[in-house]
Amino acid sequence: EQILEENVSRIQGIAATHDLLSTAELGMAPVDEIARKIVGIVRGNLVPPELRIRFHISRAPFPVPSEQATTLAIVLNEVIANAIEHGFGGRDRGEIRISGALQGDAIVLRIADDGKGLPTGFSIEKADGMGLQLVRRLVESELHGSVHIHKLEGSPDLDGAPDDQGARITDPLLPSVVVESTEQSEAPAEQRWTITELRFPVVITESQ
């Protein structure tokens, strides 16, 4: 049943992205709009009724062409589904934040979840889960980019959170966010986040 739900979510995500592209100018879709579509689908299909997740999506109005948009939709679906399945077991609430930035000629997209975190010695290159294998393969072969997963410990807003050495750091890719839920957070003063970072080049089409 879970596999069926995940497949339904993938298909609906692709369909929603195609709908977005059909109404978008020049067949380009903004990254944050793709993220909103996928979050809505994942929330309806994969979040169990006993789990309340607050989704935050920051403004990332960077347009991507249809090929990238479809691949990105699948990747986002897999990353969020993986966080829900493996990060929030035994909990009744959680938080997922999606933010992006344009760095030179690349788009950097980060998905942060405050789930139980990564196992010791985790490496996406050695991950045996089908979802993460698919993410890595699509990002590298279709988006011609890279994916990294790491831990971050800091304050709930992830703004100026401490790094592993205790120094204060500012993460420009995790700014103030658009809250996609009216629920109030009851998170602790300090949170541990799992950050999935996607980095891929901006594709310039002939119509641009």
PDB file of C-alpha atoms in Angstrom:
ATOM      1  CA  GLU A   1       0.000   0.000   0.000  1.00  0.00           C
ATOM      2  CA  GLN A   2       2.816   2.404   0.837  1.00  0.00           C
ATOM      3  CA  ILE A   3       4.534   1.730  -2.487  1.00  0.00           C
ATOM      4  CA  LEU A   4       1.247   2.381  -4.289  1.00  0.00           C
ATOM      5  CA  GLU A   5       0.777   5.681  -2.443  1.00  0.00           C
ATOM      6  CA  GLU A   6       4.330   6.742  -3.312  1.00  0.00           C
ATOM      7  CA  ASN A   7       3.771   5.918  -6.982  1.00  0.00           C
ATOM      8  CA  VAL A   8       0.499   7.857  -6.981  1.00  0.00           C
ATOM      9  CA  SER A   9       2.305  10.812  -5.434  1.00  0.00           C
ATOM     10  CA  ARG A  10       5.018  10.691  -8.117  1.00  0.00           C
ATOM     11  CA  ILE A  11       2.474  10.557 -10.943  1.00  0.00           C
ATOM     12  CA  GLN A  12       0.366  13.356  -9.493  1.00  0.00           C
ATOM     13  CA  GLY A  13       3.486  15.455  -8.986  1.00  0.00           C
ATOM     14  CA  ILE A  14       4.469  15.086 -12.622  1.00  0.00           C
ATOM     15  CA  ALA A  15       0.911  15.860 -13.764  1.00  0.00           C
ATOM     16  CA  ALA A  16       0.712  18.941 -11.537  1.00  0.00           C
ATOM     17  CA  THR A  17       4.041  20.191 -12.875  1.00  0.00           C
ATOM     18  CA  HIS A  18       2.843  19.711 -16.453  1.00  0.00           C
ATOM     19  CA  ASP A  19      -0.292  21.703 -15.602  1.00  0.00           C
ATOM     20  CA  LEU A  20       1.902  24.440 -14.160  1.00  0.00           C
ATOM     21  CA  LEU A  21       4.073  24.486 -17.272  1.00  0.00           C
ATOM     22  CA  SER A  22       1.045  24.649 -19.567  1.00  0.00           C
ATOM     23  CA  THR A  23      -0.025  27.943 -18.006  1.00  0.00           C
ATOM     24  CA  ALA A  24       3.461  29.357 -17.460  1.00  0.00           C
ATOM     25  CA  GLU A  25       5.083  31.866 -19.752  1.00  0.00           C
ATOM     26  CA  LEU A  26       7.489  30.309 -22.274  1.00  0.00           C
ATOM     27  CA  GLY A  27       7.041  26.887 -20.714  1.00  0.00           C
ATOM     28  CA  MET A  28       9.060  27.858 -17.640  1.00  0.00           C
ATOM     29  CA  ALA A  29       8.028  27.081 -14.054  1.00  0.00           C
ATOM     30  CA  PRO A  30       9.349  28.829 -10.918  1.00  0.00           C
ATOM     31  CA  VAL A  31      11.083  26.552  -8.419  1.00  0.00           C
ATOM     32  CA  ASP A  32       8.914  27.681  -5.493  1.00  0.00           C
ATOM     33  CA  GLU A  33       5.705  27.005  -7.426  1.00  0.00           C
ATOM     34  CA  ILE A  34       6.892  23.491  -8.212  1.00  0.00           C
ATOM     35  CA  ALA A  35       7.640  23.013  -4.517  1.00  0.00           C
ATOM     36  CA  ARG A  36       4.149  24.187  -3.535  1.00  0.00           C
ATOM     37  CA  LYS A  37       2.545  21.761  -5.964  1.00  0.00           C
ATOM     38  CA  ILE A  38       4.571  18.844  -4.628  1.00  0.00           C
ATOM     39  CA  VAL A  39       3.963  19.758  -0.983  1.00  0.00           C
ATOM     40  CA  GLY A  40       0.217  19.811  -1.595  1.00  0.00           C
ATOM     41  CA  ILE A  41       0.319  16.374  -3.200  1.00  0.00           C
ATOM     42  CA  VAL A  42       2.607  14.839  -0.570  1.00  0.00           C
ATOM     43  CA  ARG A  43       0.482  16.253   2.228  1.00  0.00           C
ATOM     44  CA  GLY A  44      -2.604  14.627   0.749  1.00  0.00           C
ATOM     45  CA  ASN A  45      -1.050  11.251  -0.069  1.00  0.00           C
ATOM     46  CA  LEU A  46       1.860  10.476   2.231  1.00  0.00           C
ATOM     47  CA  VAL A  47       1.411  12.260   5.558  1.00  0.00           C
ATOM     48  CA  PRO A  48      -0.363   9.865   7.951  1.00  0.00           C
ATOM     49  CA  PRO A  49      -3.346  11.312   9.846  1.00  0.00           C
ATOM     50  CA  GLU A  50      -1.590  11.041  13.203  1.00  0.00           C
ATOM     51  CA  LEU A  51       1.352  13.171  12.012  1.00  0.00           C
ATOM     52  CA  ARG A  52       1.123  16.947  11.692  1.00  0.00           C
ATOM     53  CA  ILE A  53       3.852  18.486   9.578  1.00  0.00           C
ATOM     54  CA  ARG A  54       4.330  22.217   9.136  1.00  0.00           C
ATOM     55  CA  PHE A  55       5.617  22.969   5.655  1.00  0.00           C
ATOM     56  CA  HIS A  56       7.459  26.222   4.969  1.00  0.00           C
ATOM     57  CA  ILE A  57       8.355  27.337   1.457  1.00  0.00           C
ATOM     58  CA  SER A  58      10.531  30.389   0.954  1.00  0.00           C
ATOM     59  CA  ARG A  59      10.366  32.564  -2.126  1.00  0.00           C
ATOM     60  CA  ALA A  60      12.471  31.064  -4.917  1.00  0.00           C
ATOM     61  CA  PRO A  61      11.125  32.534  -8.179  1.00  0.00           C
ATOM     62  CA  PHE A  62      13.808  30.995 -10.369  1.00  0.00           C
ATOM     63  CA  PRO A  63      12.280  29.673 -13.605  1.00  0.00           C
ATOM     64  CA  VAL A  64      13.317  26.293 -14.954  1.00  0.00           C
ATOM     65  CA  PRO A  65      12.342  24.747 -18.316  1.00  0.00           C
ATOM     66  CA  SER A  66      10.021  21.792 -18.676  1.00  0.00           C
ATOM     67  CA  GLU A  67      12.665  19.045 -18.607  1.00  0.00           C
ATOM     68  CA  GLN A  68      14.226  20.361 -15.410  1.00  0.00           C
ATOM     69  CA  ALA A  69      10.837  21.100 -13.862  1.00  0.00           C
ATOM     70  CA  THR A  70       9.580  17.541 -14.301  1.00  0.00           C
ATOM     71  CA  THR A  71      12.775  16.040 -12.896  1.00  0.00           C
ATOM     72  CA  LEU A  72      12.784  18.496 -10.002  1.00  0.00           C
ATOM     73  CA  ALA A  73       9.193  17.559  -9.159  1.00  0.00           C
ATOM     74  CA  ILE A  74      10.141  13.884  -8.884  1.00  0.00           C
ATOM     75  CA  VAL A  75      13.237  14.686  -6.807  1.00  0.00           C
ATOM     76  CA  LEU A  76      11.314  16.901  -4.381  1.00  0.00           C
ATOM     77  CA  ASN A  77       8.640  14.244  -4.006  1.00  0.00           C
ATOM     78  CA  GLU A  78      11.277  11.613  -3.157  1.00  0.00           C
ATOM     79  CA  VAL A  79      13.184  13.788  -0.679  1.00  0.00           C
ATOM     80  CA  ILE A  80      10.047  14.834   1.202  1.00  0.00           C
ATOM     81  CA  ALA A  81       8.635  11.295   1.144  1.00  0.00           C
ATOM     82  CA  ASN A  82      11.923   9.973   2.541  1.00  0.00           C
ATOM     83  CA  ALA A  83      11.842  12.524   5.364  1.00  0.00           C
ATOM     84  CA  ILE A  84       8.270  11.588   6.261  1.00  0.00           C
ATOM     85  CA  GLU A  85       8.924   7.849   6.138  1.00  0.00           C
ATOM     86  CA  HIS A  86      12.246   7.744   7.977  1.00  0.00           C
ATOM     87  CA  GLY A  87      12.512  11.002   9.898  1.00  0.00           C
ATOM     88  CA  PHE A  88       9.298  11.252  11.884  1.00  0.00           C
ATOM     89  CA  GLY A  89       8.674   7.726  13.137  1.00  0.00           C
ATOM     90  CA  GLY A  90       7.151   7.721  16.608  1.00  0.00           C
ATOM     91  CA  ARG A  91       6.404  11.461  16.505  1.00  0.00           C
ATOM     92  CA  ASP A  92       3.137  13.312  16.140  1.00  0.00           C
ATOM     93  CA  ARG A  93       4.527  16.489  14.576  1.00  0.00           C
ATOM     94  CA  GLY A  94       7.404  17.777  12.524  1.00  0.00           C
ATOM     95  CA  GLU A  95       8.614  20.547  10.278  1.00  0.00           C
ATOM     96  CA  ILE A  96       9.930  20.675   6.711  1.00  0.00           C
ATOM     97  CA  ARG A  97      11.382  23.806   5.113  1.00  0.00           C
ATOM     98  CA  ILE A  98      12.179  24.354   1.466  1.00  0.00           C
ATOM     99  CA  SER A  99      14.357  27.267   0.397  1.00  0.00           C
ATOM    100  CA  GLY A 100      16.413  28.245  -2.602  1.00  0.00           C
ATOM    101  CA  ALA A 101      18.971  30.680  -3.912  1.00  0.00           C
ATOM    102  CA  LEU A 102      20.677  31.569  -7.148  1.00  0.00           C
ATOM    103  CA  GLN A 103      24.445  31.259  -6.802  1.00  0.00           C
ATOM    104  CA  GLY A 104      26.274  32.265  -9.943  1.00  0.00           C
ATOM    105  CA  ASP A 105      24.982  30.082 -12.752  1.00  0.00           C
ATOM    106  CA  ALA A 106      23.495  27.480 -10.406  1.00  0.00           C
ATOM    107  CA  ILE A 107      20.268  27.042  -8.479  1.00  0.00           C
ATOM    108  CA  VAL A 108      20.743  25.744  -4.945  1.00  0.00           C
ATOM    109  CA  LEU A 109      17.679  24.216  -3.327  1.00  0.00           C
ATOM    110  CA  ARG A 110      17.584  22.973   0.250  1.00  0.00           C
ATOM    111  CA  ILE A 111      15.023  20.781   1.949  1.00  0.00           C
ATOM    112  CA  ALA A 112      15.385  20.834   5.737  1.00  0.00           C
ATOM    113  CA  ASP A 113      13.520  18.529   8.112  1.00  0.00           C
ATOM    114  CA  ASP A 114      13.676  18.355  11.903  1.00  0.00           C
ATOM    115  CA  GLY A 115      13.253  14.587  12.030  1.00  0.00           C
ATOM    116  CA  LYS A 116      15.397  12.136  13.940  1.00  0.00           C
ATOM    117  CA  GLY A 117      18.452  12.881  11.831  1.00  0.00           C
ATOM    118  CA  LEU A 118      21.045  10.904   9.946  1.00  0.00           C
ATOM    119  CA  PRO A 119      22.571   7.651  11.158  1.00  0.00           C
ATOM    120  CA  THR A 120      26.246   7.684  12.081  1.00  0.00           C
ATOM    121  CA  GLY A 121      28.459   7.419   9.022  1.00  0.00           C
ATOM    122  CA  PHE A 122      25.640   8.185   6.591  1.00  0.00           C
ATOM    123  CA  SER A 123      26.643   8.837   2.990  1.00  0.00           C
ATOM    124  CA  ILE A 124      24.232   9.295   0.112  1.00  0.00           C
ATOM    125  CA  GLU A 125      26.749   7.523  -2.121  1.00  0.00           C
ATOM    126  CA  LYS A 126      26.284   4.409   0.033  1.00  0.00           C
ATOM    127  CA  ALA A 127      22.573   4.835   0.778  1.00  0.00           C
ATOM    128  CA  ASP A 128      20.639   1.683  -0.056  1.00  0.00           C
ATOM    129  CA  GLY A 129      17.137   3.184  -0.068  1.00  0.00           C
ATOM    130  CA  MET A 130      15.484   3.248  -3.480  1.00  0.00           C
ATOM    131  CA  GLY A 131      14.224   6.794  -2.967  1.00  0.00           C
ATOM    132  CA  LEU A 132      17.640   8.322  -2.288  1.00  0.00           C
ATOM    133  CA  GLN A 133      19.215   6.268  -5.065  1.00  0.00           C
ATOM    134  CA  LEU A 134      16.624   7.701  -7.445  1.00  0.00           C
ATOM    135  CA  VAL A 135      17.275  11.235  -6.157  1.00  0.00           C
ATOM    136  CA  ARG A 136      21.006  10.955  -6.709  1.00  0.00           C
ATOM    137  CA  ARG A 137      20.616   9.402 -10.153  1.00  0.00           C
ATOM    138  CA  LEU A 138      18.137  12.034 -11.362  1.00  0.00           C
ATOM    139  CA  VAL A 139      20.078  14.994  -9.983  1.00  0.00           C
ATOM    140  CA  GLU A 140      23.348  13.826 -11.491  1.00  0.00           C
ATOM    141  CA  SER A 141      22.136  12.473 -14.845  1.00  0.00           C
ATOM    142  CA  GLU A 142      19.111  14.660 -15.618  1.00  0.00           C
ATOM    143  CA  LEU A 143      19.826  17.929 -13.798  1.00  0.00           C
ATOM    144  CA  HIS A 144      23.609  17.578 -14.264  1.00  0.00           C
ATOM    145  CA  GLY A 145      24.033  18.649 -10.673  1.00  0.00           C
ATOM    146  CA  SER A 146      24.904  17.290  -7.263  1.00  0.00           C
ATOM    147  CA  VAL A 147      23.113  16.335  -4.067  1.00  0.00           C
ATOM    148  CA  HIS A 148      24.505  16.429  -0.530  1.00  0.00           C
ATOM    149  CA  ILE A 149      22.856  15.542   2.768  1.00  0.00           C
ATOM    150  CA  HIS A 150      24.212  16.813   6.071  1.00  0.00           C
ATOM    151  CA  LYS A 151      23.229  17.761   9.611  1.00  0.00           C
ATOM    152  CA  LEU A 152      22.695  21.214  11.070  1.00  0.00           C
ATOM    153  CA  GLU A 153      22.104  22.017  14.722  1.00  0.00           C
ATOM    154  CA  GLY A 154      20.565  25.343  15.580  1.00  0.00           C
ATOM    155  CA  SER A 155      17.565  27.465  16.376  1.00  0.00           C
ATOM    156  CA  PRO A 156      14.130  26.613  14.923  1.00  0.00           C
ATOM    157  CA  ASP A 157      14.238  29.457  12.392  1.00  0.00           C
ATOM    158  CA  LEU A 158      17.663  28.259  11.181  1.00  0.00           C
ATOM    159  CA  ASP A 159      18.799  31.867  11.021  1.00  0.00           C
ATOM    160  CA  GLY A 160      22.236  32.339  12.497  1.00  0.00           C
ATOM    161  CA  ALA A 161      22.262  28.801  13.887  1.00  0.00           C
ATOM    162  CA  PRO A 162      25.432  27.515  15.555  1.00  0.00           C
ATOM    163  CA  ASP A 163      27.696  25.227  13.623  1.00  0.00           C
ATOM    164  CA  ASP A 164      29.453  22.171  15.055  1.00  0.00           C
ATOM    165  CA  GLN A 165      32.161  24.347  16.610  1.00  0.00           C
ATOM    166  CA  GLY A 166      29.667  26.608  18.342  1.00  0.00           C
ATOM    167  CA  ALA A 167      30.334  29.638  16.147  1.00  0.00           C
ATOM    168  CA  ARG A 168      27.369  31.554  14.808  1.00  0.00           C
ATOM    169  CA  ILE A 169      26.685  31.053  11.136  1.00  0.00           C
ATOM    170  CA  THR A 170      24.147  32.609   8.820  1.00  0.00           C
ATOM    171  CA  ASP A 171      22.580  30.441   6.161  1.00  0.00           C
ATOM    172  CA  PRO A 172      21.350  32.622   3.268  1.00  0.00           C
ATOM    173  CA  LEU A 173      19.475  29.658   1.829  1.00  0.00           C
ATOM    174  CA  LEU A 174      17.248  29.335   4.887  1.00  0.00           C
ATOM    175  CA  PRO A 175      15.709  32.807   5.177  1.00  0.00           C
ATOM    176  CA  SER A 176      12.389  33.865   6.608  1.00  0.00           C
ATOM    177  CA  VAL A 177       9.770  31.658   5.052  1.00  0.00           C
ATOM    178  CA  VAL A 178       6.226  31.589   3.792  1.00  0.00           C
ATOM    179  CA  VAL A 179       4.366  29.433   6.288  1.00  0.00           C
ATOM    180  CA  GLU A 180       2.108  26.878   4.645  1.00  0.00           C
ATOM    181  CA  SER A 181       0.273  26.023   7.874  1.00  0.00           C
ATOM    182  CA  THR A 182      -1.544  27.995  10.551  1.00  0.00           C
ATOM    183  CA  GLU A 183      -0.485  25.624  13.323  1.00  0.00           C
ATOM    184  CA  GLN A 184       1.821  27.015  15.984  1.00  0.00           C
ATOM    185  CA  SER A 185       5.172  25.332  16.345  1.00  0.00           C
ATOM    186  CA  GLU A 186       5.893  23.619  19.624  1.00  0.00           C
ATOM    187  CA  ALA A 187       9.467  22.808  18.699  1.00  0.00           C
ATOM    188  CA  PRO A 188      12.234  22.932  21.276  1.00  0.00           C
ATOM    189  CA  ALA A 189      14.530  25.939  21.564  1.00  0.00           C
ATOM    190  CA  GLU A 190      17.237  24.022  19.711  1.00  0.00           C
ATOM    191  CA  GLN A 191      16.605  21.703  16.784  1.00  0.00           C
ATOM    192  CA  ARG A 192      18.593  19.262  14.758  1.00  0.00           C
ATOM    193  CA  TRP A 193      17.959  19.489  11.064  1.00  0.00           C
ATOM    194  CA  THR A 194      18.709  17.190   8.184  1.00  0.00           C
ATOM    195  CA  ILE A 195      19.558  19.287   5.136  1.00  0.00           C
ATOM    196  CA  THR A 196      19.275  17.894   1.626  1.00  0.00           C
ATOM    197  CA  GLU A 197      21.022  20.278  -0.757  1.00  0.00           C
ATOM    198  CA  LEU A 198      20.449  20.136  -4.499  1.00  0.00           C
ATOM    199  CA  ARG A 199      22.734  22.150  -6.748  1.00  0.00           C
ATOM    200  CA  PHE A 200      22.194  22.245 -10.501  1.00  0.00           C
ATOM    201  CA  PRO A 201      22.999  24.633 -13.362  1.00  0.00           C
ATOM    202  CA  VAL A 202      20.498  27.081 -14.741  1.00  0.00           C
ATOM    203  CA  VAL A 203      19.417  25.998 -18.212  1.00  0.00           C
ATOM    204  CA  ILE A 204      19.076  28.832 -20.710  1.00  0.00           C
ATOM    205  CA  THR A 205      16.611  27.984 -23.465  1.00  0.00           C
ATOM    206  CA  GLU A 206      16.560  29.526 -26.938  1.00  0.00           C
ATOM    207  CA  SER A 207      13.311  31.349 -26.122  1.00  0.00           C
ATOM    208  CA  GLN A 208      15.063  33.128 -23.248  1.00  0.00           C
TER     209      GLN A 208
END
